Short mmCIF file of C-alpha atoms and ligand atoms in Angstrom, two decimals:
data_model
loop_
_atom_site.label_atom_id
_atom_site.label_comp_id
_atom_site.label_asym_id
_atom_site.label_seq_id
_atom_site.Cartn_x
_atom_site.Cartn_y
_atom_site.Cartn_z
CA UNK A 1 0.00 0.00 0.00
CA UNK A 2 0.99 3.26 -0.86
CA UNK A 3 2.30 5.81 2.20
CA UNK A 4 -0.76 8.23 3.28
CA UNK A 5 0.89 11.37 4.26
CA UNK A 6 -1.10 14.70 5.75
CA UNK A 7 0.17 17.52 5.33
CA UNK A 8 -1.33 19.08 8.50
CA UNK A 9 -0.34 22.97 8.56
CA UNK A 10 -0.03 25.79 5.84
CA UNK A 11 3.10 24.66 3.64
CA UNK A 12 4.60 25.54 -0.19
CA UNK A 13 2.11 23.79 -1.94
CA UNK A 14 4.70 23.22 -5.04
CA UNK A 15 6.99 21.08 -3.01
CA UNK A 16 4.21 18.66 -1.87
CA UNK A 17 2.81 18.59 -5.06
CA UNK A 18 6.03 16.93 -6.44
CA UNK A 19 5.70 14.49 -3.63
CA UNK A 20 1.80 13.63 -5.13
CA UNK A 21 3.41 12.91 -8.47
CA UNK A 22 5.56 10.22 -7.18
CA UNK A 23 3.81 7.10 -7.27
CA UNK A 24 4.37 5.39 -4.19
CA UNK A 25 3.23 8.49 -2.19
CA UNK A 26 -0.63 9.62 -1.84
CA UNK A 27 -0.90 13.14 -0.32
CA UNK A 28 -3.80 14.66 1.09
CA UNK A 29 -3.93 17.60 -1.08
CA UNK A 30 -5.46 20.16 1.54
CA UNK A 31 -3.50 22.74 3.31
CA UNK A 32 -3.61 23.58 7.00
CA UNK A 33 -5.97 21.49 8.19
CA UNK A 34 -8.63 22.05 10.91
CA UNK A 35 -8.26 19.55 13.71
CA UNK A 36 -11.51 18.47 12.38
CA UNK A 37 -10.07 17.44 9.13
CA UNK A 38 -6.99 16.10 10.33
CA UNK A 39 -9.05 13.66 12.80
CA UNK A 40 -10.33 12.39 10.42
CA UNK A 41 -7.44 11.54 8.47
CA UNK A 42 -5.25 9.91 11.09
CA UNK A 43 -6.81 6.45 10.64
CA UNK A 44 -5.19 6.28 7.56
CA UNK A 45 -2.22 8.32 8.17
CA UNK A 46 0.97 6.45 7.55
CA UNK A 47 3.46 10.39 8.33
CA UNK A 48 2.20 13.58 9.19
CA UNK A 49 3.72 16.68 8.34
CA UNK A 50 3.62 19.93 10.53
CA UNK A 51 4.55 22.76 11.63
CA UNK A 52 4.15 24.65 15.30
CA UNK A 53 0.26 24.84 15.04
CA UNK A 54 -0.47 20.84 15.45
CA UNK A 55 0.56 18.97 18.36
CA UNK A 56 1.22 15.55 18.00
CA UNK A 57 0.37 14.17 21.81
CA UNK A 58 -1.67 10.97 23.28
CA UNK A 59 -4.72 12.07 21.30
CA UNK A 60 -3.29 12.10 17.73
CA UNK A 61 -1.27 8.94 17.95
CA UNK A 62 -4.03 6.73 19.59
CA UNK A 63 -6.51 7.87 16.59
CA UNK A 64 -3.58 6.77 14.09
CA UNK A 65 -2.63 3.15 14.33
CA UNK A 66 -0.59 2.99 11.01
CA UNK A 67 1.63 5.66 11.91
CA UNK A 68 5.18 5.69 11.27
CA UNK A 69 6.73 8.93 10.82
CA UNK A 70 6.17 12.63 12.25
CA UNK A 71 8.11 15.45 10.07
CA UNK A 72 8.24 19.05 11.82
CA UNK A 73 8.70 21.21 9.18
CA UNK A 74 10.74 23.34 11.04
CA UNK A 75 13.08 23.70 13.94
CA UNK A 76 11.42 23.12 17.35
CA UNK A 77 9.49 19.81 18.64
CA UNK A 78 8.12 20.57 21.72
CA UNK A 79 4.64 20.54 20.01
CA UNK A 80 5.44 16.54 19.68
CA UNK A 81 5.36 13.91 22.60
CA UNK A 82 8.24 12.48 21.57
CA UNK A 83 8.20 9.85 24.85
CA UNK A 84 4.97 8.58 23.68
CA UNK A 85 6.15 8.58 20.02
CA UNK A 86 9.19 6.42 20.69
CA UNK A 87 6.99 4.07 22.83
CA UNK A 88 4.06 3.59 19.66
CA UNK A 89 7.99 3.24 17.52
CA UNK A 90 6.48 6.49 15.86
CA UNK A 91 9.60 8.39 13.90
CA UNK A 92 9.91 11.90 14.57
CA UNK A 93 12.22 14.18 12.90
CA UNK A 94 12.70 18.46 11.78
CA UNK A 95 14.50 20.57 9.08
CA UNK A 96 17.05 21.61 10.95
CA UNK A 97 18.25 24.86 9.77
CA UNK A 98 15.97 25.51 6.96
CA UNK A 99 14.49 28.60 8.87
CA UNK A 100 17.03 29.91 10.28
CA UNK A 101 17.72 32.77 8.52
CA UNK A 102 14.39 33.85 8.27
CA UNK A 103 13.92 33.60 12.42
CA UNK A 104 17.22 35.55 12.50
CA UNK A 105 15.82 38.47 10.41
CA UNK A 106 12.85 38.15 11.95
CA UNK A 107 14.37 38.45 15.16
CA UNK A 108 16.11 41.78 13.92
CA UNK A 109 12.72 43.22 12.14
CA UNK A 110 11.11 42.91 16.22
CA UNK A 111 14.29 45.13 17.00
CA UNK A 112 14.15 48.05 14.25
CA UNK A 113 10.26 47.88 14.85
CA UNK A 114 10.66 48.78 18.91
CA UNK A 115 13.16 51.20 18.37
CA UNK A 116 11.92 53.06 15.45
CA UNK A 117 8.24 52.67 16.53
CA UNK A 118 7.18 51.61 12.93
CA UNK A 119 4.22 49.68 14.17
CA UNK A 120 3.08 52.14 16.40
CA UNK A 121 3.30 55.00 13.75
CA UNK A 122 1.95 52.76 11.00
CA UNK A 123 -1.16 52.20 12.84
CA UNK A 124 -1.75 55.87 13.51
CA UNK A 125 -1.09 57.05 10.17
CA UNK A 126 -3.93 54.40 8.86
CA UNK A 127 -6.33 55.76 11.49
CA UNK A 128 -5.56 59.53 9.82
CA UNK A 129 -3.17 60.41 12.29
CA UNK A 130 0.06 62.09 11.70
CA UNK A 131 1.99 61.88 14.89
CA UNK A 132 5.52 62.58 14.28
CA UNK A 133 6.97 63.88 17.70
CA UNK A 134 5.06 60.93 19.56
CA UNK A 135 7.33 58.53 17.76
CA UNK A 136 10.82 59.54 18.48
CA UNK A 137 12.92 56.49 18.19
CA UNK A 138 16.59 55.05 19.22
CA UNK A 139 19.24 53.73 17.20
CA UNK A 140 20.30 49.90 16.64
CA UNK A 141 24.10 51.58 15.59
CA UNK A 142 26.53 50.95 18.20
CA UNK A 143 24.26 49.25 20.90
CA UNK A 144 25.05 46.62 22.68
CA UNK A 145 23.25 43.67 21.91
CA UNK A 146 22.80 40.65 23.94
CA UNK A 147 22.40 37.35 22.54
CA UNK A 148 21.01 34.61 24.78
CA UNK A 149 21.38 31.28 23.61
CA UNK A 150 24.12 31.48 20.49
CA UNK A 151 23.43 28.13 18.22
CA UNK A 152 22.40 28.53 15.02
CA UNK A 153 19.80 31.35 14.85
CA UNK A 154 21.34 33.18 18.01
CA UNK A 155 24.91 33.24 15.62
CA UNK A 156 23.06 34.59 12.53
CA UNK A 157 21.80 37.27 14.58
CA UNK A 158 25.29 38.39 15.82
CA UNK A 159 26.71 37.94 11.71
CA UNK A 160 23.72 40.02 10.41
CA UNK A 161 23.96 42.73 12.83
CA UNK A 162 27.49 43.46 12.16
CA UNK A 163 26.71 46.57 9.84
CA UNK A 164 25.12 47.68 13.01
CA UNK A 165 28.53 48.07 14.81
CA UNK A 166 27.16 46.60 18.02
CA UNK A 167 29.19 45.38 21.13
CA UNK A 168 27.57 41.78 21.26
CA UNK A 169 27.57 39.67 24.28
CA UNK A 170 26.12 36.24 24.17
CA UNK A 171 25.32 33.39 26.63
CA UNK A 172 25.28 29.93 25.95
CA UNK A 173 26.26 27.20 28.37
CA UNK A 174 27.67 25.04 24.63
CA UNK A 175 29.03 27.74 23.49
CA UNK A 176 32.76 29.26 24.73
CA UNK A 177 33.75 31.26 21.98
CA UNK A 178 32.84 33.03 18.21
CA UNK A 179 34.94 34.58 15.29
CA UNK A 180 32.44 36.90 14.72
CA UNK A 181 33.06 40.06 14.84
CA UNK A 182 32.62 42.19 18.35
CA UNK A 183 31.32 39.10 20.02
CA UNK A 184 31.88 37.46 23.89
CA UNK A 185 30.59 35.23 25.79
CA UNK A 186 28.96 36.89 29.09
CA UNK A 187 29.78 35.40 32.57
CA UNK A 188 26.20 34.77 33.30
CA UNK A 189 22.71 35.10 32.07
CA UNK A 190 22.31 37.89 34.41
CA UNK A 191 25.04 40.06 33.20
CA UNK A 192 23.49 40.51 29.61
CA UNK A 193 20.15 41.69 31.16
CA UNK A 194 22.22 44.04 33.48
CA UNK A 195 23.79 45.58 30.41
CA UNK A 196 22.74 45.42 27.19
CA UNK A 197 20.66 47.92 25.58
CA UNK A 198 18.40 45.15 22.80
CA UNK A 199 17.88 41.06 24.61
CA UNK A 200 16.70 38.64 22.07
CA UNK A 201 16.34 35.15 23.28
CA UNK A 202 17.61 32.10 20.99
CA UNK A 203 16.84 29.06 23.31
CA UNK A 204 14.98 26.61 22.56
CA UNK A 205 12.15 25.79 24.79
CA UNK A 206 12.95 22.68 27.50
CA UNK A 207 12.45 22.18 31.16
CA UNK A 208 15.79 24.27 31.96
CA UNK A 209 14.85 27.23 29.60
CA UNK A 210 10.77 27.27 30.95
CA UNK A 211 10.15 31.22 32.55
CA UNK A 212 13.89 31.30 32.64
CA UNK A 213 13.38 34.90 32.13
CA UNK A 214 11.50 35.40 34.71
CA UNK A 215 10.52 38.69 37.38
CA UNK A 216 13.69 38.94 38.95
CA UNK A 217 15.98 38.60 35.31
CA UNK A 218 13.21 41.36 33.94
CA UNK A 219 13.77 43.61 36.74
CA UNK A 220 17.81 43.46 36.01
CA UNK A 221 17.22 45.30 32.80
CA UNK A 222 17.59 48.75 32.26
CA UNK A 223 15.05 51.24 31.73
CA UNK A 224 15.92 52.16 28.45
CA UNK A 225 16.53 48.00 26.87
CA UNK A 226 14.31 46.37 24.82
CA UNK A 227 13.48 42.62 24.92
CA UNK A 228 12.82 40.77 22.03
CA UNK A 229 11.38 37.01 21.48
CA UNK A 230 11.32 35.57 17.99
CA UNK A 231 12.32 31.90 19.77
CA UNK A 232 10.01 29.87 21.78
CA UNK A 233 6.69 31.02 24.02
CA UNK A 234 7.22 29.70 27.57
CA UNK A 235 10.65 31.24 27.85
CA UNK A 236 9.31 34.54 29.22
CA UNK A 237 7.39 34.56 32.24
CA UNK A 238 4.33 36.60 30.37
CA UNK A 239 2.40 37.64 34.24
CA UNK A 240 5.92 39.02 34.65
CA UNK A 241 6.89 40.39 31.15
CA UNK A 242 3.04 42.20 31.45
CA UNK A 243 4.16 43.94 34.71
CA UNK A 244 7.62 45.56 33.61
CA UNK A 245 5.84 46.75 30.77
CA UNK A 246 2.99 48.27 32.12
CA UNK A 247 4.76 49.71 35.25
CA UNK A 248 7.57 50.98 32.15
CA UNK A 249 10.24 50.22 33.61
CA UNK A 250 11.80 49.00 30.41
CA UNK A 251 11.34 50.42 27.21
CA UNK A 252 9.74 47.79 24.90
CA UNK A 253 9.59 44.56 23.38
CA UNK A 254 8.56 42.56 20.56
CA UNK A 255 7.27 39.05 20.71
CA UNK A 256 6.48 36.72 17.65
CA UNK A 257 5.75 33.71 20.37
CA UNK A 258 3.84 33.28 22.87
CA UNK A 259 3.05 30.43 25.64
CA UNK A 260 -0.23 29.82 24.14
CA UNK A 261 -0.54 29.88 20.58
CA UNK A 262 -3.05 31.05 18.95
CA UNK A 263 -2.30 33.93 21.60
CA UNK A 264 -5.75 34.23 23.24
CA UNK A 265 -8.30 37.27 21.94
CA UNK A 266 -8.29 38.72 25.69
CA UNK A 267 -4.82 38.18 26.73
CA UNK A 268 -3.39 41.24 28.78
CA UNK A 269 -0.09 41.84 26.23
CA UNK A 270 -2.79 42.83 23.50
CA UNK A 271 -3.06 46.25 25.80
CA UNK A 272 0.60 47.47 25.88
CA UNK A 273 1.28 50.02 24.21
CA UNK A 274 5.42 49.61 23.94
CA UNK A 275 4.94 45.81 22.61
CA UNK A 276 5.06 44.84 19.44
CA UNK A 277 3.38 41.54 18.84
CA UNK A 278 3.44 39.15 15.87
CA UNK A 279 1.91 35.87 14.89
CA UNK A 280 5.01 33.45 15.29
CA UNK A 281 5.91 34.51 11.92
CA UNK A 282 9.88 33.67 12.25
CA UNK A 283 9.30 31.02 9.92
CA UNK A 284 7.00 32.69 7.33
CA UNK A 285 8.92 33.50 4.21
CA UNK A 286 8.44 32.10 0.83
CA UNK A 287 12.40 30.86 1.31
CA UNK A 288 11.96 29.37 4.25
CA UNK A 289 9.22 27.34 3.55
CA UNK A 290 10.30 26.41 0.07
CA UNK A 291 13.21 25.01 2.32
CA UNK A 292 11.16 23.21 4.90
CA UNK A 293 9.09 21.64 2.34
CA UNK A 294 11.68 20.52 0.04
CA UNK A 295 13.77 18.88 3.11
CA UNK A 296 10.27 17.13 4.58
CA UNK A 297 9.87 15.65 0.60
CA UNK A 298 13.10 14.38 0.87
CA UNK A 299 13.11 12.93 4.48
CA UNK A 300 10.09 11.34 3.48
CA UNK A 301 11.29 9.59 0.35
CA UNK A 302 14.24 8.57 2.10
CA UNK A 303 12.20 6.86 4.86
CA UNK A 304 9.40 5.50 2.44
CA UNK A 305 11.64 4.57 -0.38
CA UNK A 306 15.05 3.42 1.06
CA UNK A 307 14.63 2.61 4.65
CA UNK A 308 16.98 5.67 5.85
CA UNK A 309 16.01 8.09 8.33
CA UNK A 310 17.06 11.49 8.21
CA UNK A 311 17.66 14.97 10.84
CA UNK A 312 15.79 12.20 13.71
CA UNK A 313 14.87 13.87 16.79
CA UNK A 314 15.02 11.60 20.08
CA UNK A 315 13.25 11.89 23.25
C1 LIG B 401 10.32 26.51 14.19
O1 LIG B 401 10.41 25.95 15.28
O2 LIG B 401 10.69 25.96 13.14
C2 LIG B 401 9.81 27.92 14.11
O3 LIG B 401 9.38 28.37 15.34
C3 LIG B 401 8.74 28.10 13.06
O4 LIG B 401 7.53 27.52 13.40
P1 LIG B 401 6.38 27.43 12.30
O5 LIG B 401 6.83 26.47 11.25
O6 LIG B 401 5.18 26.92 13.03
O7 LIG B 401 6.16 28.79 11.73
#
């Protein structure tokens, strides 16, 4: 019988279409899925195919007794019970580094947008507004940026900020040293929130990492830093990340990811006015998920067609 794969969240659609024309492959044509919709595929579902919106727990992999393989299309797998995958002898693997870039810029866009204001102004100036003096900025040139967690994305970041001319410091308990340019390694977690002027977080998300940026770490920054998240929701302590901002006692933020995704209608971080919120978009680029896709094909031809499996992620 021929593999049944779902494609369960919003993907290139050329790259899977390749995959229908191969014979031994049947695809379920549809893109992003309800949860509807993908229930009612998982009966048949020999792989499934996703990216951060599907989680791939108890429920899923009781309702799918011919599964074999889970591709994330993408970096990070906490949205996968990969304990109760091994146990059902369930594959799981990711694209490692097909996004990267486009989380790094990402990452930088959050920046530029809190310092400059853009979002803030942009949303005036659609309303009729015209507020210039309201939306004095700051400079990126010659901050000092700190980088916590330097692997992949976190060293991208510190490469692609170099025409900046920033002082970077990163922290990274696997990481001792960098070529890059204007780059060391901090003594401490703590010392990059007591000094730098723009945080972005490059961690992934694990039990260690979980509201590691919590109350106290906020209330180390100074008044006039920015924060910025384009990694993993859960990292920052949101209850805590509401507070500093709405008492200002830092200047801003800007948060693609949140602990709870879709971020709820009524949270509280809607209401600030000095953060800058997007939809997890780190990953949304036509290159990126031309990338993704094209890795997921292949990882799924190799494991189909010639018994090899590729980029596996273990418990
Ligand atoms: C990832 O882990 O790959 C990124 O966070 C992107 O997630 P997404 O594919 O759900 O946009």
């Amino acid at each position: 019988m021929k593999p049944f794969i779902v494609v369960c969240d919003g993907m290139d659609k050329s790259v899977f279409e390749t995959l229908q024309s191969v014979q031994e492959f049947d695809v379920h044509p549809e893109r992003k899925l309800t949860q509807d919709q993908i229930q009612e595929l998982l009966p048949k579902a020999s792989a499934l195919v996703i990216r951060s919106s599907t989680e791939v727990k108890d429920k899923y992999l009781e309702l799918a007794p011919e599964l074999k393989y889970v591709i994330r299309a993408g970096a990070g797998t906490d949205n996968i019970d990969k304990v109760a995958c091994g146990k059902k002898d369930v594959k799981v693997s990711n694209t490692p580094g097909a996004n990267n870039n486009s989380a790094a810029e990402h990452a930088i866009a959050l920046m530029l947008t809190v310092l400059r204001k853009t979002a803030f102004a942009n949303a005036t100036m659609k309303s009729g507004g015209w507020d210039k003096s309201k939306y004095t900025g700051t400079e990126l040139a010659n901050k000092k940026v700190g980088i916590v967690g330097f692997g992949q994305i976190g060293k991208i970041v510190a490469k692609r900020l170099q025409g900046f001319e920033p002082e970077i410091l990163f922290y990274d308990p696997f990481c001792e040293s960098t070529d890059i340019p204007n780059c060391t390694k901090a003594n401490s977690v703590d010392e990059i929130f007591e000094t730098c002027d723009i945080i972005t977080i490059h961690t992934p998300l694990m039990d260690e990492t979980r509201n590691m940026v919590n109350k106290d770490l906020l209330s180390k920054m100074k008044p006039t830093a920015i924060l910025v998240n384009a990694a993993r929701g859960g990292i920052v302590d949101e209850e805590a990340l509401y507070e500093t901002l709405k008492e200002e006692k830092i200047r801003g933020a800007g948060f693609d990811v949140f602990a709870t995704e879709p971020l709820p209608e009524d949270s509280n971080l809607r209401s600030l006015p000095s953060l800058v919120l997007t939809p997890h978009l780190g990953a949304s680029t036509e290159e990126a998920q031309l990338r993704v896709g094209q890795m997921a094909v292949d990882q799924l031809k190799e494991f189909f067609l010639n018994d090899n499996l590729l980029n596996e992620v273990k418990a």
